């Protein structure tokens, strides 16, 4: 939610900030703005605009900003409508300090009331504006970072901020608590950003700012202090993402590019973890093996698509490791009376590693003594730093708001983790492990085969793009696939879609079925295949429009519906890795046909860093 970029150096800041914002637009896209220190006058000069970043781009073309120090912001509105006034940066009463913010200031109302009493003039309805007025209040004969520190000690909620000021035009200050902020170390320049893609073009040397830390940047230096003013040392890490990964590379949308990247990502992930003797490599954790052996239960916490990956994980972990596995969406988990303790392993799944509810859930679990393993895509994110171990998904930057490649990479990582745990606990005979891993290794090629059929899937999708609502049905390990298929469709096409366990159909959803309802039936070869066929028969006799996902060679299903998408034969346990590809493509092509902005769907933001 909201993206921040900051630059201090020798090059023109405007273009660097704007390019950075474009790479962060997935985080929020209802308005944007930029402030640059005007050379000579040293005042922060601001341009902002409601709407997508191209509106700001247009404005800057007609009214460019010169200067080599600046901050920028792309917004996902929380407090105050997406108007010009509410867009960031926000400035103090004297137009001398400019600030951008990602997060929510929960106590902004009393702070604002107090500041108003003291004579401050507010120009927006945002919670953010209180921070810049607080800084103004304290910024009297002390360095900017000291004023920032004093201001931040008064606010509650979550924030990542970047600040520039007239009095110290060669300084860029950033700070974070609860929202991500990274520092890019360059040659005679330094940068700040919410996420790496914004600065990858300029540097891969990154410092991950920790909670309650303040960064003080000049073009040649980077000092970090905590909120009490103590100096902090943080290592610089080199990230292996490259800028091409954050570009469309000829695809019409990031989502389509990311769908097509999946076979390679899964193949790389498997190569990285599966050793010659089929042992699973997982050194990035500090939980003693003895403890892993004695774990009594696993609790999975995640949101959205990552939650669906976790649902598949429950089946996989129970089947491979024989450990009772529970799962909850993070927003429920965090407020439950949790029956977990030191014998519980919490598996937190998150693409971004910054989802507020998942982080809160993990913190609750740790308080109760549980160990936490995370499955995460973003190196150095908050979740990874707060876990006892991390299995990275190495999917590269995911820019499309609808998660695709991160999902299948999460699935692969969960399977790998389940094999690892099964090995540690000596649950499965080696010959069975060998056979299953061989099947898993065959998946990327089979995914490639599904993607080869994407023109046919696109045609089928377009034939169904006029339906006003969709039902997705699946059973057992593909019940989560039904949920994920429905989520993909609703978030990018805005068509109401529901995912259901097919066995529940007769308990209600069957009432919805008529000739106007499209029903996606996930029916690959499996132990529940016959049950799915019965569901299909029932839908057929009520004239529902069926799209089936089935295993190649299944001629039977063709008798029941003309619309079948085939996937290659595979081990049932791994079928979610194949089944989801046609579901992603179906959602994508329906949304494109309906003229929707698939990479930036309305009201959504990539990382939900506020509750
Ligand atoms: C998926 O398409 C979504 N945009 C969303 O549900 C996402 O998976 C969820 O917000 C969790 O994000 P995370 O993986 O970064 O924690």
Coordinates of C-alpha atoms and ligand atoms in Angstrom, one line a residue:
X1 CA 0.0 0.0 0.0
X2 CA 1.7 3.2 -1.2
X3 CA 5.2 3.3 -2.7
X4 CA 8.0 5.6 -1.7
X5 CA 11.2 6.5 -3.5
X6 CA 13.9 9.0 -2.4
X7 CA 17.1 10.1 -4.3
X8 CA 20.1 12.1 -3.3
X9 CA 23.1 12.4 -5.6
X10 CA 24.4 14.4 -8.6
X11 CA 21.9 13.4 -11.3
X12 CA 18.6 15.0 -12.0
X13 CA 16.3 13.5 -9.3
X14 CA 13.0 13.9 -11.2
X15 CA 13.5 11.2 -13.8
X16 CA 15.0 8.7 -11.3
X17 CA 12.1 9.3 -8.9
X18 CA 9.5 9.0 -11.7
X19 CA 11.0 5.8 -13.1
X20 CA 11.1 4.4 -9.5
X21 CA 7.4 5.3 -9.0
X22 CA 6.5 3.5 -12.2
X23 CA 8.1 0.4 -10.8
X24 CA 6.2 0.8 -7.5
X25 CA 2.9 1.6 -9.1
X26 CA 1.7 -1.9 -8.2
X27 CA 1.7 -0.8 -4.6
X28 CA -1.0 1.9 -5.1
X29 CA -2.1 3.9 -8.0
X30 CA -4.8 6.4 -7.1
X31 CA -2.6 9.5 -7.0
X32 CA 1.1 10.3 -7.0
X33 CA 3.5 13.2 -6.3
X34 CA 7.1 14.3 -6.2
X35 CA 9.1 16.9 -4.3
X36 CA 12.6 18.1 -5.4
X37 CA 14.9 20.5 -3.6
X38 CA 15.1 23.5 -5.9
X39 CA 18.8 24.4 -6.5
X40 CA 19.7 27.8 -5.3
X41 CA 16.5 28.4 -3.3
X42 CA 16.7 25.0 -1.5
X43 CA 12.9 24.9 -1.0
X44 CA 11.2 21.6 -1.7
X45 CA 9.2 22.1 -4.9
X46 CA 6.1 19.8 -5.2
X47 CA 4.1 18.4 -8.1
X48 CA 1.2 16.0 -7.5
X49 CA -1.7 14.7 -9.4
X50 CA -4.7 12.4 -8.8
X51 CA -4.9 9.3 -11.0
X52 CA -2.2 7.0 -12.3
X53 CA 1.4 7.9 -12.6
X54 CA 1.1 8.8 -16.2
X55 CA -0.9 11.9 -15.0
X56 CA 2.1 13.0 -12.9
X57 CA 4.4 12.2 -15.8
X58 CA 2.4 14.5 -18.0
X59 CA 2.4 17.3 -15.4
X60 CA 6.2 17.0 -15.0
X61 CA 6.7 17.2 -18.8
X62 CA 4.9 20.6 -18.8
X63 CA 6.4 21.8 -15.4
X64 CA 9.7 19.9 -14.8
X65 CA 11.6 20.0 -11.5
X66 CA 15.3 20.6 -11.5
X67 CA 17.4 19.4 -8.6
X68 CA 19.3 16.3 -7.4
X69 CA 17.6 15.6 -4.1
X70 CA 14.0 14.5 -3.9
X71 CA 11.2 12.2 -2.7
X72 CA 8.2 10.7 -4.5
X73 CA 5.1 8.7 -3.7
X74 CA 2.4 6.6 -5.3
X75 CA -0.7 6.4 -3.1
X76 CA -3.4 3.8 -2.1
X77 CA -5.8 5.9 -0.2
X78 CA -6.6 5.1 3.4
X79 CA -7.5 8.5 5.0
X80 CA -8.9 11.0 2.6
X81 CA -10.1 10.6 -1.0
X82 CA -7.6 10.3 -3.8
X83 CA -7.5 14.0 -4.6
X84 CA -4.7 16.4 -5.5
X85 CA -4.6 17.8 -1.9
X86 CA -4.5 14.4 -0.3
X87 CA -1.7 13.1 -2.6
X88 CA 1.8 13.1 -1.1
X89 CA 4.3 14.7 -0.6
X90 CA 2.8 16.8 2.2
X91 CA 4.5 20.0 3.3
X92 CA 4.7 22.0 6.5
X93 CA 3.2 25.4 7.1
X94 CA 6.3 27.3 5.8
X95 CA 6.8 25.1 2.7
X96 CA 10.2 24.1 3.9
X97 CA 9.8 20.4 4.7
X98 CA 8.3 17.8 2.4
X99 CA 7.4 14.2 3.4
X100 CA 6.0 11.0 1.9
X101 CA 4.5 8.2 4.0
X102 CA 3.4 4.6 3.6
X103 CA 1.3 3.3 6.5
X104 CA -1.4 4.5 8.8
X105 CA -1.0 6.9 11.7
X106 CA -3.6 5.6 14.2
X107 CA -3.5 8.5 16.7
X108 CA -3.6 11.3 14.0
X109 CA -6.8 12.8 15.3
X110 CA -5.6 13.9 18.8
X111 CA -2.2 14.9 17.3
X112 CA -4.0 17.0 14.6
X113 CA -6.2 18.6 17.2
X114 CA -3.2 19.6 19.2
X115 CA -1.3 20.9 16.2
X116 CA -4.3 22.9 15.1
X117 CA -4.4 24.5 18.5
X118 CA -0.8 25.4 18.2
X119 CA -1.6 27.2 14.9
X120 CA -0.5 24.7 12.3
X121 CA -2.4 24.9 9.0
X122 CA -3.5 21.6 7.4
X123 CA -4.1 21.3 3.7
X124 CA -5.3 17.7 3.5
X125 CA -7.6 15.1 5.1
X126 CA -4.8 12.6 5.4
X127 CA -3.4 11.0 8.6
X128 CA 0.1 11.6 7.1
X129 CA 0.1 15.4 7.3
X130 CA 0.4 15.3 11.1
X131 CA 3.9 13.9 10.8
X132 CA 5.2 16.8 8.7
X133 CA 3.8 19.3 11.1
X134 CA 5.3 17.5 14.1
X135 CA 8.7 17.6 12.4
X136 CA 8.2 21.3 11.8
X137 CA 7.4 21.8 15.4
X138 CA 10.6 20.1 16.6
X139 CA 12.9 21.3 13.8
X140 CA 14.4 24.2 15.7
X141 CA 18.2 24.3 15.9
X142 CA 18.5 20.5 15.7
X143 CA 19.4 18.3 12.7
X144 CA 16.5 17.1 10.6
X145 CA 16.9 13.4 11.8
X146 CA 16.5 14.6 15.4
X147 CA 13.3 16.3 14.6
X148 CA 12.1 13.3 12.7
X149 CA 13.0 11.1 15.6
X150 CA 11.1 13.3 18.1
X151 CA 8.0 13.4 15.8
X152 CA 8.0 9.6 15.3
X153 CA 8.1 8.9 19.0
X154 CA 4.7 10.6 19.3
X155 CA 2.9 8.6 16.5
X156 CA 1.4 5.2 16.8
X157 CA 0.5 3.0 13.8
X158 CA 2.8 2.0 10.9
X159 CA 5.0 4.1 8.8
X160 CA 7.8 4.3 6.3
X161 CA 8.6 7.9 5.5
X162 CA 11.1 9.9 3.5
X163 CA 11.7 13.6 4.3
X164 CA 13.7 16.5 2.8
X165 CA 14.0 20.0 4.1
X166 CA 15.2 23.5 3.0
X167 CA 17.5 24.0 6.0
X168 CA 19.5 20.9 5.1
X169 CA 19.3 20.6 1.3
X170 CA 21.9 17.9 1.1
X171 CA 20.2 15.5 3.3
X172 CA 17.5 12.8 2.8
X173 CA 16.0 11.2 5.9
X174 CA 14.0 8.0 5.9
X175 CA 12.5 6.0 8.8
X176 CA 10.4 2.9 9.2
X177 CA 8.2 1.0 11.7
X178 CA 5.7 -1.6 10.4
X179 CA 6.1 -0.6 6.7
X180 CA 9.1 -1.6 4.5
X181 CA 11.9 0.8 3.5
X182 CA 15.2 -0.2 1.9
X183 CA 18.3 1.9 1.2
X184 CA 20.2 1.6 -2.1
X185 CA 23.9 2.4 -1.9
X186 CA 25.2 3.9 -5.1
X187 CA 28.3 5.7 -6.4
X188 CA 28.1 9.3 -5.2
X189 CA 24.3 8.7 -4.8
X190 CA 22.0 7.0 -2.4
X191 CA 18.4 6.0 -2.7
X192 CA 15.4 5.0 -0.5
X193 CA 12.5 2.9 -1.6
X194 CA 9.6 0.7 -0.5
X195 CA 10.8 -2.2 -2.6
X196 CA 13.8 -3.1 -4.7
X197 CA 12.4 -2.8 -8.2
X198 CA 12.3 1.0 -7.8
X199 CA 16.1 1.2 -7.5
X200 CA 17.5 -1.9 -9.2
X201 CA 18.4 0.1 -12.2
X202 CA 20.8 2.1 -10.1
X203 CA 22.2 -0.3 -7.5
X204 CA 21.9 -3.8 -6.2
X205 CA 23.6 -3.0 -3.0
X206 CA 20.8 -2.8 -0.4
X207 CA 20.5 -2.1 3.3
X208 CA 17.3 -3.4 4.8
X209 CA 16.2 -0.8 7.4
X210 CA 14.9 -2.5 10.5
X211 CA 11.9 -1.6 12.7
X212 CA 12.2 1.8 14.4
X213 CA 15.3 2.9 12.5
X214 CA 16.1 6.2 10.9
X215 CA 18.4 6.5 7.9
X216 CA 20.3 9.7 7.2
X217 CA 21.6 9.9 3.7
X218 CA 23.8 12.3 1.8
X219 CA 25.1 11.5 -1.6
X220 CA 28.3 10.0 -0.1
X221 CA 27.1 8.6 3.2
X222 CA 24.5 6.6 5.0
X223 CA 24.1 6.7 8.8
X224 CA 21.5 4.7 10.6
X225 CA 20.2 5.4 14.1
X226 CA 17.4 4.0 16.2
X227 CA 14.5 6.0 17.5
X228 CA 16.5 6.7 20.6
X229 CA 19.4 8.2 18.6
X230 CA 21.8 5.3 19.1
X231 CA 24.0 4.5 16.1
X232 CA 23.2 1.2 14.4
X233 CA 25.3 -0.9 12.1
X234 CA 23.5 -2.7 9.2
X235 CA 25.2 -4.8 6.6
X236 CA 24.9 -4.1 2.9
X237 CA 23.5 -7.0 1.0
X238 CA 23.7 -7.6 -2.8
X239 CA 20.4 -8.7 -4.3
X240 CA 20.4 -11.0 -7.3
X241 CA 17.3 -9.7 -9.0
X242 CA 17.9 -7.8 -12.2
X243 CA 16.1 -5.0 -13.8
X244 CA 14.9 -7.1 -16.8
X245 CA 12.9 -9.2 -14.3
X246 CA 11.0 -6.1 -13.4
X247 CA 10.2 -5.3 -17.1
X248 CA 7.4 -6.7 -19.3
X249 CA 9.9 -8.1 -21.9
X250 CA 7.5 -7.9 -24.8
X251 CA 4.4 -9.2 -23.0
X252 CA 1.3 -7.1 -23.0
X253 CA 1.0 -7.3 -19.2
X254 CA 3.2 -8.2 -16.3
X255 CA 0.6 -10.8 -15.3
X256 CA 1.0 -12.6 -18.6
X257 CA 4.8 -12.5 -18.4
X258 CA 4.7 -13.8 -14.8
X259 CA 2.3 -16.7 -15.8
X260 CA 4.8 -17.7 -18.5
X261 CA 7.8 -17.6 -16.2
X262 CA 6.4 -20.3 -13.9
X263 CA 8.1 -23.4 -15.4
X264 CA 11.5 -21.9 -15.2
X265 CA 11.0 -20.6 -11.7
X266 CA 9.8 -24.0 -10.4
X267 CA 12.7 -25.8 -12.2
X268 CA 15.3 -23.4 -10.6
X269 CA 13.7 -23.8 -7.2
X270 CA 13.8 -27.6 -7.4
X271 CA 17.4 -27.6 -8.7
X272 CA 18.4 -25.4 -5.8
X273 CA 17.0 -27.6 -3.1
X274 CA 17.0 -31.2 -4.3
X275 CA 20.4 -32.8 -3.9
X276 CA 21.8 -35.7 -6.0
X277 CA 20.8 -38.2 -3.3
X278 CA 17.3 -36.6 -3.1
X279 CA 18.1 -35.0 0.3
X280 CA 16.5 -31.5 0.6
X281 CA 18.8 -28.6 1.3
X282 CA 17.5 -26.2 3.9
X283 CA 20.2 -24.5 5.9
X284 CA 18.6 -21.1 6.3
X285 CA 17.1 -21.9 9.6
X286 CA 18.1 -22.1 13.2
X287 CA 15.6 -24.6 14.7
X288 CA 17.5 -27.6 16.1
X289 CA 16.8 -30.9 14.3
X290 CA 15.8 -32.4 17.6
X291 CA 13.1 -29.8 17.9
X292 CA 11.8 -30.3 14.4
X293 CA 11.6 -34.0 15.1
X294 CA 9.4 -33.4 18.1
X295 CA 7.0 -30.8 16.7
X296 CA 3.5 -31.9 17.5
X297 CA 1.5 -29.6 15.1
X298 CA 1.9 -27.1 12.4
X299 CA -0.1 -23.9 12.0
X300 CA -0.1 -22.2 8.6
X301 CA -0.8 -18.4 8.5
X302 CA -1.2 -16.4 5.3
X303 CA -3.5 -14.1 3.4
X304 CA -5.2 -14.2 0.0
X305 CA -3.4 -16.3 -2.6
X306 CA -0.7 -17.2 -0.1
X307 CA -3.5 -18.6 2.1
X308 CA -4.6 -20.8 -0.8
X309 CA -1.0 -22.1 -1.2
X310 CA -1.2 -22.8 2.6
X311 CA -4.4 -24.8 2.1
X312 CA -2.5 -27.0 -0.4
X313 CA 0.3 -27.1 2.1
X314 CA -2.0 -28.6 4.8
X315 CA -2.8 -31.5 2.5
X316 CA 0.9 -32.0 1.6
X317 CA 2.2 -31.7 5.1
X318 CA -0.4 -34.1 6.6
X319 CA 0.1 -36.5 3.8
X320 CA 4.0 -36.4 3.7
X321 CA 4.8 -35.7 7.3
X322 CA 1.8 -37.1 9.2
X323 CA 1.7 -34.0 11.5
X324 CA -1.7 -32.4 12.3
X325 CA -1.7 -29.2 10.3
X326 CA -4.1 -26.3 10.9
X327 CA -4.5 -23.2 8.8
X328 CA -6.0 -19.8 9.2
X329 CA -6.1 -16.5 7.4
X330 CA -3.7 -14.2 9.3
X331 CA -6.3 -11.6 10.2
X332 CA -8.3 -14.3 12.1
X333 CA -5.3 -16.1 13.5
X334 CA -3.9 -13.0 15.2
X335 CA -7.1 -12.4 17.3
X336 CA -7.8 -16.1 18.2
X337 CA -7.2 -17.6 21.6
X338 CA -4.3 -19.5 20.1
X339 CA -3.7 -23.0 21.4
X340 CA -0.1 -23.1 20.3
X341 CA 3.2 -23.5 22.2
X342 CA 6.8 -24.4 21.8
X343 CA 5.8 -27.7 20.2
X344 CA 4.0 -25.9 17.4
X345 CA 5.7 -24.9 14.1
X346 CA 4.2 -21.9 12.4
X347 CA 4.6 -21.8 8.7
X348 CA 4.0 -18.2 7.5
X349 CA 3.6 -17.7 3.8
X350 CA 3.9 -14.4 2.1
X351 CA 5.1 -13.1 -1.3
X352 CA 6.0 -9.7 0.0
X353 CA 7.0 -10.6 3.6
X354 CA 5.3 -7.3 4.6
X355 CA 1.7 -8.2 5.0
X356 CA 0.6 -6.6 8.2
X357 CA -1.7 -9.3 9.5
X358 CA 0.7 -12.1 8.7
X359 CA 3.5 -10.3 10.6
X360 CA 1.2 -9.7 13.5
X361 CA 0.2 -13.4 13.5
X362 CA 3.8 -14.4 13.5
X363 CA 4.6 -12.1 16.4
X364 CA 1.7 -13.6 18.4
X365 CA 2.9 -17.1 17.7
X366 CA 6.4 -16.3 18.8
X367 CA 5.2 -14.8 22.1
X368 CA 3.6 -18.2 22.8
X369 CA 6.9 -20.0 22.1
X370 CA 6.3 -21.4 18.6
X371 CA 9.1 -21.6 16.1
X372 CA 8.4 -19.9 12.8
X373 CA 9.5 -20.9 9.3
X374 CA 8.5 -18.5 6.5
X375 CA 8.0 -19.1 2.8
X376 CA 8.7 -15.8 1.2
X377 CA 9.8 -14.1 -2.1
X378 CA 11.3 -10.9 -1.0
X379 CA 14.9 -11.0 0.4
X380 CA 15.4 -9.3 3.7
X381 CA 11.7 -8.5 4.1
X382 CA 10.3 -8.1 7.7
X383 CA 8.8 -11.6 7.8
X384 CA 12.1 -13.2 6.8
X385 CA 13.9 -11.3 9.6
X386 CA 11.4 -12.3 12.2
X387 CA 11.4 -16.0 11.3
X388 CA 13.6 -18.8 12.6
X389 CA 14.0 -20.0 9.1
X390 CA 13.2 -18.9 5.5
X391 CA 12.6 -20.9 2.5
X392 CA 12.8 -18.3 -0.3
X393 CA 10.6 -18.8 -3.3
X394 CA 13.1 -17.1 -5.7
X395 CA 10.4 -16.1 -8.1
X396 CA 11.9 -12.7 -8.9
X397 CA 9.9 -9.5 -8.5
X398 CA 6.2 -10.0 -9.0
X399 CA 4.7 -6.8 -10.4
X400 CA 1.2 -7.9 -11.4
X401 CA -1.1 -7.3 -8.5
X402 CA -2.7 -10.6 -9.1
X403 CA -0.3 -13.2 -7.7
X404 CA 0.6 -16.0 -10.2
X405 CA 4.2 -17.0 -10.2
X406 CA 4.6 -16.3 -6.5
X407 CA 1.7 -18.8 -5.9
X408 CA 3.3 -21.7 -7.7
X409 CA 6.7 -20.9 -6.2
X410 CA 5.0 -21.0 -2.8
X411 CA 3.5 -24.4 -3.6
X412 CA 6.9 -25.8 -4.7
X413 CA 8.6 -24.4 -1.6
X414 CA 5.9 -26.0 0.6
X415 CA 6.3 -29.4 -1.1
X416 CA 10.1 -29.1 -0.6
X417 CA 9.7 -28.1 3.0
X418 CA 7.3 -31.1 3.5
X419 CA 9.9 -33.4 2.0
X420 CA 12.6 -31.9 4.2
X421 CA 10.5 -32.4 7.4
X422 CA 9.5 -35.9 6.3
X423 CA 13.2 -36.7 6.0
X424 CA 14.1 -35.1 9.3
X425 CA 11.4 -37.2 11.0
X426 CA 12.1 -40.3 8.9
X427 CA 8.5 -40.7 7.9
X428 CA 8.6 -42.0 4.3
X429 CA 10.7 -44.8 2.9
X430 CA 13.5 -43.5 0.6
X431 CA 12.1 -45.3 -2.5
X432 CA 8.8 -43.5 -2.1
X433 CA 10.6 -40.1 -1.7
X434 CA 12.7 -40.9 -4.8
X435 CA 9.6 -41.6 -6.8
X436 CA 7.7 -38.6 -5.6
X437 CA 10.6 -36.3 -6.2
X438 CA 11.0 -37.6 -9.7
X439 CA 7.3 -36.7 -10.3
X440 CA 7.9 -33.3 -8.8
X441 CA 10.8 -32.7 -11.1
X442 CA 8.7 -33.5 -14.1
X443 CA 6.2 -30.7 -13.3
X444 CA 8.0 -27.7 -14.9
X445 CA 8.0 -29.5 -18.3
X446 CA 4.3 -30.3 -17.9
X447 CA 3.6 -26.7 -17.0
X448 CA 5.3 -25.8 -20.2
X449 CA 3.0 -28.1 -22.1
X450 CA -0.1 -26.4 -20.5
X451 CA 1.3 -23.0 -21.5
X452 CA 1.8 -24.2 -25.1
X453 CA -2.0 -24.4 -25.2
X454 CA -2.6 -20.8 -24.2
X455 CA -4.1 -19.7 -27.5
X456 CA -6.8 -22.3 -27.2
X457 CA -7.4 -21.3 -23.5
X458 CA -7.5 -17.6 -24.6
X459 CA -10.2 -18.5 -27.2
X460 CA -12.2 -20.4 -24.6
X461 CA -11.9 -17.6 -22.1
X462 CA -13.2 -15.0 -24.6
X463 CA -16.2 -17.3 -25.3
X464 CA -17.1 -17.1 -21.7
X465 CA -16.2 -13.4 -20.9
X466 CA -19.9 -12.3 -21.0
X467 CA -20.9 -14.5 -18.1
X468 CA -22.1 -12.4 -15.1
X469 CA -20.9 -14.8 -12.5
X470 CA -18.7 -17.9 -12.0
X471 CA -18.6 -20.8 -9.7
X472 CA -15.4 -22.8 -9.2
X473 CA -15.5 -26.3 -7.8
X474 CA -12.8 -28.6 -6.7
X475 CA -12.2 -31.4 -4.2
X476 CA -9.5 -32.5 -1.9
X477 CA -6.1 -31.0 -2.8
X478 CA -7.7 -29.1 -5.7
X479 CA -10.3 -27.4 -3.5
X480 CA -7.8 -24.6 -2.9
X481 CA -7.3 -24.4 -6.6
X482 CA -11.0 -23.6 -6.9
X483 CA -10.6 -20.8 -4.4
X484 CA -7.6 -19.5 -6.1
X485 CA -9.2 -19.6 -9.6
X486 CA -12.2 -17.6 -8.2
X487 CA -10.0 -15.1 -6.5
X488 CA -8.0 -14.5 -9.7
X489 CA -11.1 -13.9 -11.7
X490 CA -12.8 -11.6 -9.3
X491 CA -9.7 -9.4 -8.5
X492 CA -8.9 -8.7 -12.2
X493 CA -12.2 -8.9 -14.0
X494 CA -14.6 -7.8 -11.2
X495 CA -16.9 -10.7 -12.1
X496 CA -18.4 -12.2 -9.0
X497 CA -16.9 -15.6 -8.6
X498 CA -17.0 -18.1 -5.8
X499 CA -14.8 -21.0 -5.1
X500 CA -16.4 -24.0 -3.3
X501 CA -15.5 -27.5 -2.2
X502 CA -17.5 -29.5 -4.7
X503 CA -18.9 -31.7 -2.0
X504 CA -20.6 -28.7 -0.5
X505 CA -22.4 -27.9 -3.7
X506 CA -25.6 -29.6 -2.7
X507 CA -25.5 -27.7 0.6
X508 CA -26.4 -24.4 -1.1
X509 CA -24.6 -23.3 -4.2
X510 CA -26.5 -25.6 -6.4
X511 CA -29.4 -23.2 -6.1
X512 CA -27.4 -20.7 -8.1
X513 CA -27.0 -22.9 -11.1
X514 CA -28.8 -22.1 -14.3
X515 CA -27.9 -21.4 -17.9
X516 CA -26.4 -18.0 -17.0
X517 CA -23.9 -19.4 -14.5
X518 CA -20.4 -20.5 -15.7
X519 CA -19.1 -23.3 -13.6
X520 CA -15.4 -24.2 -13.6
X521 CA -15.0 -27.9 -12.6
X522 CA -11.6 -29.0 -11.6
X523 CA -11.5 -32.7 -12.3
X524 CA -8.1 -34.1 -13.0
X525 CA -7.4 -37.8 -12.5
X526 CA -7.5 -38.3 -8.7
X527 CA -9.1 -40.3 -5.9
X528 CA -12.1 -37.9 -6.0
X529 CA -12.5 -37.9 -9.8
X530 CA -15.7 -39.9 -9.8
X531 CA -17.2 -37.5 -7.2
X532 CA -16.3 -34.6 -9.5
X533 CA -18.0 -36.3 -12.4
X534 CA -21.2 -36.7 -10.3
X535 CA -21.0 -32.9 -9.6
X536 CA -20.6 -32.2 -13.3
X537 CA -23.7 -34.3 -14.1
X538 CA -25.7 -32.4 -11.5
X539 CA -24.6 -29.1 -13.0
X540 CA -25.4 -30.3 -16.5
X541 CA -28.9 -31.3 -15.6
X542 CA -29.4 -27.8 -14.3
X543 CA -28.1 -26.2 -17.6
X544 CA -25.0 -24.7 -15.9
X545 CA -22.3 -23.8 -18.4
X546 CA -19.4 -26.1 -17.6
X547 CA -15.7 -25.5 -18.2
X548 CA -13.8 -28.6 -17.1
X549 CA -10.1 -29.0 -16.2
X550 CA -9.2 -32.6 -16.8
X551 CA -6.3 -34.9 -17.4
X552 CA -5.3 -35.6 -21.0
X553 CA -6.8 -38.8 -22.3
X554 CA -10.0 -38.3 -20.4
X555 CA -12.5 -38.8 -23.2
X556 CA -15.3 -39.4 -20.7
X557 CA -15.5 -35.8 -19.7
X558 CA -15.8 -34.6 -23.3
X559 CA -19.1 -36.4 -23.4
X560 CA -20.3 -34.1 -20.6
X561 CA -19.1 -30.8 -21.7
X562 CA -17.6 -29.4 -24.9
X563 CA -15.3 -27.0 -23.0
X564 CA -12.4 -29.0 -21.6
X565 CA -8.9 -27.8 -20.8
X566 CA -6.5 -30.7 -20.5
X567 CA -3.5 -30.9 -18.3
X568 CA -0.8 -33.6 -18.6
X569 CA -1.0 -36.7 -16.4
X570 CA 0.7 -36.1 -13.0
X571 CA 1.0 -37.3 -9.4
X572 CA -2.2 -36.1 -7.7
X573 CA -0.3 -34.5 -4.9
X574 CA 1.4 -32.1 -7.3
X575 CA -1.7 -31.4 -9.5
X576 CA -2.3 -27.9 -8.0
X577 CA 0.9 -26.8 -9.8
X578 CA -0.6 -27.7 -13.1
X579 CA -4.3 -27.0 -12.6
X580 CA -3.8 -23.4 -11.6
X581 CA -2.2 -22.4 -14.9
X582 CA -5.4 -22.6 -17.0
X583 CA -7.2 -20.9 -14.1
X584 CA -4.8 -18.0 -14.2
X585 CA -5.0 -17.8 -18.0
X586 CA -8.8 -17.9 -17.9
X587 CA -9.0 -15.0 -15.5
X588 CA -6.4 -13.1 -17.5
X589 CA -8.0 -13.4 -20.9
X590 CA -11.5 -12.8 -19.6
X591 CA -10.3 -9.6 -17.9
X592 CA -8.4 -8.4 -21.0
X593 CA -11.5 -9.1 -23.2
X594 CA -13.6 -7.0 -20.8
X595 CA -11.1 -4.1 -21.0
X596 CA -9.9 -4.3 -17.4
X597 CA -6.5 -3.1 -16.2
X598 CA -5.2 -6.6 -15.2
X599 CA -1.9 -5.4 -13.7
X600 CA -3.5 -2.7 -11.6
X601 CA -7.0 -3.7 -10.7
X602 CA -9.2 -1.2 -9.0
X603 CA -9.0 -0.8 -5.2
X604 CA -6.2 -3.3 -4.8
X605 CA -2.6 -2.9 -3.9
X606 CA 0.1 -5.5 -4.1
X607 CA 1.2 -5.5 -0.4
X608 CA -1.3 -5.0 2.3
X609 CA 1.0 -3.4 4.8
X610 CA -1.9 -2.0 7.0
X611 CA -4.5 -4.0 8.9
Ligands
LIG1 C1 -3.4 -12.2 -4.8 O1 -3.6 -12.2 -6.2 C2 -3.6 -11.0 -4.1 N1 -3.3 -9.8 -4.7 C3 -3.5 -11.1 -2.6 O2 -4.5 -11.9 -2.2 C4 -2.1 -11.5 -1.9 O3 -1.9 -12.8 -2.2 C5 -2.2 -11.3 -0.4 O4 -2.4 -9.9 -0.2 C6 -1.0 -11.7 0.4 O5 0.1 -11.0 0.0 P1 1.5 -11.6 0.5 O6 1.7 -12.9 -0.2 O7 2.5 -10.5 0.0 O8 1.5 -11.7 2.0

